[in-house]
Every structure is written in structure tokens, then in C-alpha cells.
mmCIF file of C-alpha atoms in Angstrom:
data_model
loop_
_atom_site.group_PDB
_atom_site.id
_atom_site.type_symbol
_atom_site.label_atom_id
_atom_site.label_comp_id
_atom_site.label_asym_id
_atom_site.label_seq_id
_atom_site.Cartn_x
_atom_site.Cartn_y
_atom_site.Cartn_z
ATOM 1 C CA UNK N 1 -128.508 -116.099 27.745
ATOM 2 C CA UNK N 2 -127.464 -116.541 31.353
ATOM 3 C CA UNK N 3 -126.934 -114.104 34.134
ATOM 4 C CA UNK N 4 -123.727 -114.375 36.107
ATOM 5 C CA UNK N 5 -124.297 -114.354 39.821
ATOM 6 C CA UNK N 6 -121.563 -113.406 42.198
ATOM 7 C CA UNK N 7 -121.600 -114.668 45.744
ATOM 8 C CA UNK N 8 -122.769 -111.998 48.140
ATOM 9 C CA UNK N 9 -120.868 -111.311 51.293
ATOM 10 C CA UNK N 10 -122.721 -112.525 54.353
ATOM 11 C CA UNK N 11 -120.626 -110.286 56.542
ATOM 12 C CA UNK N 12 -122.581 -107.728 58.533
ATOM 13 C CA UNK N 13 -121.378 -104.441 59.986
ATOM 14 C CA UNK N 14 -122.730 -103.012 63.236
ATOM 15 C CA UNK N 15 -123.444 -99.274 63.127
ATOM 16 C CA UNK N 16 -124.612 -96.800 65.769
ATOM 17 C CA UNK N 17 -126.398 -93.555 65.013
ATOM 18 C CA UNK N 18 -124.737 -91.505 67.752
ATOM 19 C CA UNK N 19 -127.183 -88.634 67.342
ATOM 20 C CA UNK N 20 -130.234 -90.865 67.829
ATOM 21 C CA UNK N 21 -128.691 -92.915 70.655
ATOM 22 C CA UNK N 22 -129.977 -92.009 74.115
ATOM 23 C CA UNK N 23 -127.694 -94.353 76.059
ATOM 24 C CA UNK N 24 -130.252 -96.896 77.278
ATOM 25 C CA UNK N 25 -127.565 -99.620 77.210
ATOM 26 C CA UNK N 26 -129.745 -102.544 76.098
ATOM 27 C CA UNK N 27 -127.464 -103.200 73.125
ATOM 28 C CA UNK N 28 -124.372 -103.682 75.278
ATOM 29 C CA UNK N 29 -126.254 -106.032 77.601
ATOM 30 C CA UNK N 30 -127.382 -108.175 74.673
ATOM 31 C CA UNK N 31 -124.110 -108.063 72.720
ATOM 32 C CA UNK N 32 -121.220 -107.680 75.197
ATOM 33 C CA UNK N 33 -118.855 -109.448 72.789
ATOM 34 C CA UNK N 34 -118.917 -106.422 70.453
ATOM 35 C CA UNK N 35 -120.210 -103.526 72.574
ATOM 36 C CA UNK N 36 -119.445 -101.924 75.916
ATOM 37 C CA UNK N 37 -120.699 -98.721 77.494
ATOM 38 C CA UNK N 38 -118.576 -95.632 78.019
ATOM 39 C CA UNK N 39 -118.597 -93.666 81.278
ATOM 40 C CA UNK N 40 -121.784 -91.835 80.223
ATOM 41 C CA UNK N 41 -123.649 -95.030 79.303
ATOM 42 C CA UNK N 42 -123.311 -94.776 75.531
ATOM 43 C CA UNK N 43 -122.252 -97.807 73.479
ATOM 44 C CA UNK N 44 -118.735 -98.248 72.152
ATOM 45 C CA UNK N 45 -118.289 -100.684 69.247
ATOM 46 C CA UNK N 46 -115.159 -102.792 69.668
ATOM 47 C CA UNK N 47 -115.553 -104.665 66.404
ATOM 48 C CA UNK N 48 -117.940 -103.402 63.748
ATOM 49 C CA UNK N 49 -117.735 -106.646 61.782
ATOM 50 C CA UNK N 50 -120.186 -109.156 63.217
ATOM 51 C CA UNK N 51 -118.889 -112.744 63.253
ATOM 52 C CA UNK N 52 -121.318 -115.304 61.845
ATOM 53 C CA UNK N 53 -121.815 -116.967 65.236
ATOM 54 C CA UNK N 54 -122.992 -113.655 66.751
ATOM 55 C CA UNK N 55 -125.415 -112.662 63.985
ATOM 56 C CA UNK N 56 -128.525 -113.760 65.901
ATOM 57 C CA UNK N 57 -127.382 -111.880 69.023
ATOM 58 C CA UNK N 58 -126.632 -108.779 66.946
ATOM 59 C CA UNK N 59 -130.108 -108.905 65.387
ATOM 60 C CA UNK N 60 -131.669 -109.122 68.867
ATOM 61 C CA UNK N 61 -129.636 -106.131 70.040
ATOM 62 C CA UNK N 62 -130.739 -104.104 67.005
ATOM 63 C CA UNK N 63 -134.381 -105.054 67.598
ATOM 64 C CA UNK N 64 -134.142 -104.127 71.294
ATOM 65 C CA UNK N 65 -132.904 -100.569 70.697
ATOM 66 C CA UNK N 66 -135.797 -98.336 71.819
ATOM 67 C CA UNK N 67 -134.738 -95.427 69.573
ATOM 68 C CA UNK N 68 -133.585 -97.476 66.564
ATOM 69 C CA UNK N 69 -130.042 -96.115 66.845
ATOM 70 C CA UNK N 70 -128.389 -99.485 66.188
ATOM 71 C CA UNK N 71 -128.412 -101.186 62.795
ATOM 72 C CA UNK N 72 -126.772 -103.956 60.811
ATOM 73 C CA UNK N 73 -125.527 -103.135 57.347
ATOM 74 C CA UNK N 74 -124.280 -105.583 54.723
ATOM 75 C CA UNK N 75 -120.492 -105.709 54.731
ATOM 76 C CA UNK N 76 -118.469 -104.468 51.799
ATOM 77 C CA UNK N 77 -117.391 -106.942 49.153
#
């Protein structure tokens, strides 16, 4: 008996918890390709899907968030 394995999507989605976010701006400094800051200093996601070549930068931005408001979720299949 064998188990069928389906390839998992390696695509990641960038998410911001807008309630937890305090507008420190570290995420936009570390990931300017996907994030900018609005006029109040809060991040704006320009593309929620993280390209493979930016995955390491996105992980650093998530780790640098002092209030854990930024996260990476697995993309949908």
C-alpha cells in the first residue's frame, strides 16, 4: 500500500496583523520590494505573494517585527 504525495506549494503569502502593528517600519526597511509605509508609518503590502528570490528577506522582516504583526503563511494550492 502506498501513499500518494502531492507536491506542496512553496509559495508564501505575506500578512500583516493591522491591530497588532504599531508602525515601527522595520519591515518596510528590510523588504522594500513588497512593502512601503503609508503617511502614518504603517506598512502597505504591494504584493502579498512572496517571490522565491525574496523569501529570505521576507523571513528577516518577519523576524524583525517587534510586535509580531508580520507573518508568512503558506500560499494556497
